[in-house]
CSV table of C-alpha atoms in Angstrom, one decimal:
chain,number,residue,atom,x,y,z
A,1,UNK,CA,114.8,87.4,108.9
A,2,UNK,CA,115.5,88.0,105.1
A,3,UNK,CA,115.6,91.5,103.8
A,4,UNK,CA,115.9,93.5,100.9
A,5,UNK,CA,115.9,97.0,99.8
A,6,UNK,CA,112.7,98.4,98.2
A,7,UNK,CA,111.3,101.4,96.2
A,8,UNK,CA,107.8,101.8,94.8
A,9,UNK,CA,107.0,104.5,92.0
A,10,UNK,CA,104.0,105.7,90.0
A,11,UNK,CA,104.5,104.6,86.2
A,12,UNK,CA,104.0,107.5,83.9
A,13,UNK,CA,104.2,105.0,80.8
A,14,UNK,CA,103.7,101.5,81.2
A,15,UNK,CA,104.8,100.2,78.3
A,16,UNK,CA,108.3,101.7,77.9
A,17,UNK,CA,109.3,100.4,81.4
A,18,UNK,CA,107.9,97.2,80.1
A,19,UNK,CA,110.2,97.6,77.7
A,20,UNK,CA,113.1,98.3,79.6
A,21,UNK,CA,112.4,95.5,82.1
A,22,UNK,CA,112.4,93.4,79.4
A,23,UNK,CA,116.0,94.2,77.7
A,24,UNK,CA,117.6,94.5,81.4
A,25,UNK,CA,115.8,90.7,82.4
A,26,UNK,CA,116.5,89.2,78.6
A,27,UNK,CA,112.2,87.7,79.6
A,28,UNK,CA,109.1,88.6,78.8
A,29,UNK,CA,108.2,88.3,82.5
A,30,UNK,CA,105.7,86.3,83.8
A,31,UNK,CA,102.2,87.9,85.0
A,32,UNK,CA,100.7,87.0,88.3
A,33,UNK,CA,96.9,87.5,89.8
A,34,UNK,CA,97.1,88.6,93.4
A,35,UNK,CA,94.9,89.7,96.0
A,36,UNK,CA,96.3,91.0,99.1
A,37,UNK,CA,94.5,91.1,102.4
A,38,UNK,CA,95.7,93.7,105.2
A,39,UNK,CA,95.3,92.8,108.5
A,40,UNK,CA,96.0,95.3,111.6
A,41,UNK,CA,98.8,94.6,113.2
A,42,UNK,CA,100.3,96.0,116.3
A,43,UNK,CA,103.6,96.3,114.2
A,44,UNK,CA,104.7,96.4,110.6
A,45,UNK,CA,102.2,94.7,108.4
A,46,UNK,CA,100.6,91.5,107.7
A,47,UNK,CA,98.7,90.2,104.6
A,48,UNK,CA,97.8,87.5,103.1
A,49,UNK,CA,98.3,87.2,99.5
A,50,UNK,CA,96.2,85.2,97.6
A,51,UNK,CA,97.3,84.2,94.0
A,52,UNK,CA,93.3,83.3,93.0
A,53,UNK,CA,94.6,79.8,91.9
A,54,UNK,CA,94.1,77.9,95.3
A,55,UNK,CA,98.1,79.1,96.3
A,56,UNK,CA,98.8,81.9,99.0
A,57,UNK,CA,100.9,83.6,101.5
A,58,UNK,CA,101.0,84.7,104.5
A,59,UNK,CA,103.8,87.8,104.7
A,60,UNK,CA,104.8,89.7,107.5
A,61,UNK,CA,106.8,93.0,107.1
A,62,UNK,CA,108.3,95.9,108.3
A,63,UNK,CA,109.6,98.8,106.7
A,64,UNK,CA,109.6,102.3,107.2
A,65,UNK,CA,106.9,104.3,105.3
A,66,UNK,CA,109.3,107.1,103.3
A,67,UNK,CA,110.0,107.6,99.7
A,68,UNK,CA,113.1,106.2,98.0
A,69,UNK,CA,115.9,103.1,98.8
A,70,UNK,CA,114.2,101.5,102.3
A,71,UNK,CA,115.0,98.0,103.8
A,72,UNK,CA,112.5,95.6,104.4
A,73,UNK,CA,112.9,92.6,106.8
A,74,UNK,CA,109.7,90.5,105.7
A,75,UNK,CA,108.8,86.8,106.6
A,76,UNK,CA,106.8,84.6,103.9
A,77,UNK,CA,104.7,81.3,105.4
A,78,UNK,CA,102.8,79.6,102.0
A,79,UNK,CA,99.6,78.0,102.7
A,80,UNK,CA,96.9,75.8,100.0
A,81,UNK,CA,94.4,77.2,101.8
A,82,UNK,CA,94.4,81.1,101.4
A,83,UNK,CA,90.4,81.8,101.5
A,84,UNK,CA,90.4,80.0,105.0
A,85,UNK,CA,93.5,81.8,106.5
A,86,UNK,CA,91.9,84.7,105.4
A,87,UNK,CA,88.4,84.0,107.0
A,88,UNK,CA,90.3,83.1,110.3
A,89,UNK,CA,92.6,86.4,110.4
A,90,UNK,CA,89.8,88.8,109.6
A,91,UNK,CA,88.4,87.4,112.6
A,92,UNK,CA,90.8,87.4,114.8
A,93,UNK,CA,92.3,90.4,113.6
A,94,UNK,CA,90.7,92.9,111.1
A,95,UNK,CA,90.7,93.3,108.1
A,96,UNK,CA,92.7,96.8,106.9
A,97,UNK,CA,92.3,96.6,103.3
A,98,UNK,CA,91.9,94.7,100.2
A,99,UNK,CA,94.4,95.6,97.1
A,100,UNK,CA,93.9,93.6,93.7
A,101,UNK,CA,96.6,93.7,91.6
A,102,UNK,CA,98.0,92.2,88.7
A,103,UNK,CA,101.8,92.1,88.4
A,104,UNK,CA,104.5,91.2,85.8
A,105,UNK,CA,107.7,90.1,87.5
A,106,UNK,CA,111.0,90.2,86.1
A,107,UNK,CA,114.4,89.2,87.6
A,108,UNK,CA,117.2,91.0,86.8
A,109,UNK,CA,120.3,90.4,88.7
A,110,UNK,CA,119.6,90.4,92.7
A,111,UNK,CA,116.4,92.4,92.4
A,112,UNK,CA,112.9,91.3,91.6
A,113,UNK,CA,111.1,93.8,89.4
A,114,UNK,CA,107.1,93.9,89.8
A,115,UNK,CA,105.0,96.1,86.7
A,116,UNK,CA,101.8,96.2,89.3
A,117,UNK,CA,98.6,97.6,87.8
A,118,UNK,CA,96.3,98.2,91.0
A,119,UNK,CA,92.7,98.6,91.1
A,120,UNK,CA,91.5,101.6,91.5
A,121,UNK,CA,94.9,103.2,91.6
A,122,UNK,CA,96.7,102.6,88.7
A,123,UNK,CA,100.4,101.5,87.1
A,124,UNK,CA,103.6,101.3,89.3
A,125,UNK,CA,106.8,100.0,89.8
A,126,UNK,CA,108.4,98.2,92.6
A,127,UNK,CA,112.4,97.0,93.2
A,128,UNK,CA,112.7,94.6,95.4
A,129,UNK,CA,116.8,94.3,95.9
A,130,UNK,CA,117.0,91.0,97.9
A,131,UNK,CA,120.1,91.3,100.0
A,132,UNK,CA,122.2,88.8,99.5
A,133,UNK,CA,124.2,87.8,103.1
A,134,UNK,CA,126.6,89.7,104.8
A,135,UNK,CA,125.2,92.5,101.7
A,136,UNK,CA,124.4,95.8,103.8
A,137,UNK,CA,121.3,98.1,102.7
A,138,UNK,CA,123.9,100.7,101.4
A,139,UNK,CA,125.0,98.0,99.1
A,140,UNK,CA,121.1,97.5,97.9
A,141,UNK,CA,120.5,101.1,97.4
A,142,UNK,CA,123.1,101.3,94.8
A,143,UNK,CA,121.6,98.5,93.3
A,144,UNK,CA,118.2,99.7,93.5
A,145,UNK,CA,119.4,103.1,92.0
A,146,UNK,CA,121.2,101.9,89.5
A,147,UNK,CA,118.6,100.1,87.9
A,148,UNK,CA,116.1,102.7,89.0
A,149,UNK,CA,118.0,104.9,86.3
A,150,UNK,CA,118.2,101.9,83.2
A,151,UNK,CA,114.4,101.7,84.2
A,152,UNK,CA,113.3,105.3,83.5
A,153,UNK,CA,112.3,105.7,87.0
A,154,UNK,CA,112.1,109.1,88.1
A,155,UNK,CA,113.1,110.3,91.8
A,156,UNK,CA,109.8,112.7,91.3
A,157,UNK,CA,107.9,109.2,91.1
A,158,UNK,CA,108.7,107.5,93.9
A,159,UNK,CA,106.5,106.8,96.8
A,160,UNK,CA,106.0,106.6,100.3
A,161,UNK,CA,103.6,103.3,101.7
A,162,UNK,CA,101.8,100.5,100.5
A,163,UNK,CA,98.9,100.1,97.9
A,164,UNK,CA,96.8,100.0,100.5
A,165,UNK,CA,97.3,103.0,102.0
A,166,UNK,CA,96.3,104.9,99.0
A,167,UNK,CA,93.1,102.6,98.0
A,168,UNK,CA,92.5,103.8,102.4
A,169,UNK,CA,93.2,107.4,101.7
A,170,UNK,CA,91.2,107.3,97.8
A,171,UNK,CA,88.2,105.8,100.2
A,172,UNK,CA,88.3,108.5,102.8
A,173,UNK,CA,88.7,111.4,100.2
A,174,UNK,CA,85.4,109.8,98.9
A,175,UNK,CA,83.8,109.9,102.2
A,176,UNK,CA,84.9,113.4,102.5
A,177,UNK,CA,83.2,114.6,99.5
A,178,UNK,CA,79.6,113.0,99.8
């Protein structure tokens, strides 16, 4: 199963990371239109990701939910048929959550660099150091750190889960208040 080591952080200013993603990737990036579906799953997680364009995929993945460097073992399956995979695996399984995002990716060396602006939730950042084989997750931190620092990323900024567990816990603080 691949893997690769991960962080996700909130993005106090968009536009200088942007920036910075920019001089470290020598792109502009390229912007994509996601929606990912959350389905339960007895372990890890499993979404479909729909790129609104007729093109999806179906991702499995487990990682632990803590802040900072974490390895991911994922498993990507495409499919020309996202809206009916989805129908099918909200039946069969549940549907968890919905996040809608739109993400600039840029490459920069091993690591896949996503600006993500979520609905509802805001601007972040996420590395994504694809280990390369026979690379251990030690090897990927330092990676993931280093560029963590040319980014502007802030250890204060990093976070713990998925989108979708804060679009959950945004909809039960709202609950909580009627």
């Amino acid at each position: 199963m691949p893997a690769n080591v991960e962080i996700k952080a909130r993005v106090r200013d968009v536009a200088r990371l942007t920036e910075n993603a920019e001089r470290l990737s020598g792109t502009q990036g390229c912007t994509i239109l996601q929606t990912d579906t959350f389905f339960h799953a007895p372990r890890g997680r499993l979404k479909l990701r729909d790129f609104r364009d007729g093109h999806g995929q179906l991702i499995f993945y487990d990682r632990p939910d803590s802040e900072g460097p974490k390895l991911s073992r994922y498993t990507v399956s495409p499919t020309d048929d996202p809206a009916g995979l989805t129908a099918v695996l909200s039946e069969a399984l549940g549907v968890q959550g919905t996040v809608k995002k739109e993400r600039r990716l840029f490459l920069v060396g091993q690591t896949r660099v996503h600006v993500d602006h979520v609905e509802g939730l805001g601007d972040f950042v996420e590395l994504e150091v694809v280990l390369r084989e026979q690379q251990s997750p030690q090897e990927g931190e330092k990676v993931a750190q280093q560029l963590m620092e040319e980014l502007g990323v802030r250890q204060e900024d990093l976070l713990a889960g998925a989108y979708v567990d804060f679009l959950l816990a945004l909809a039960g603080d709202a609950k909580a208040s009627r």
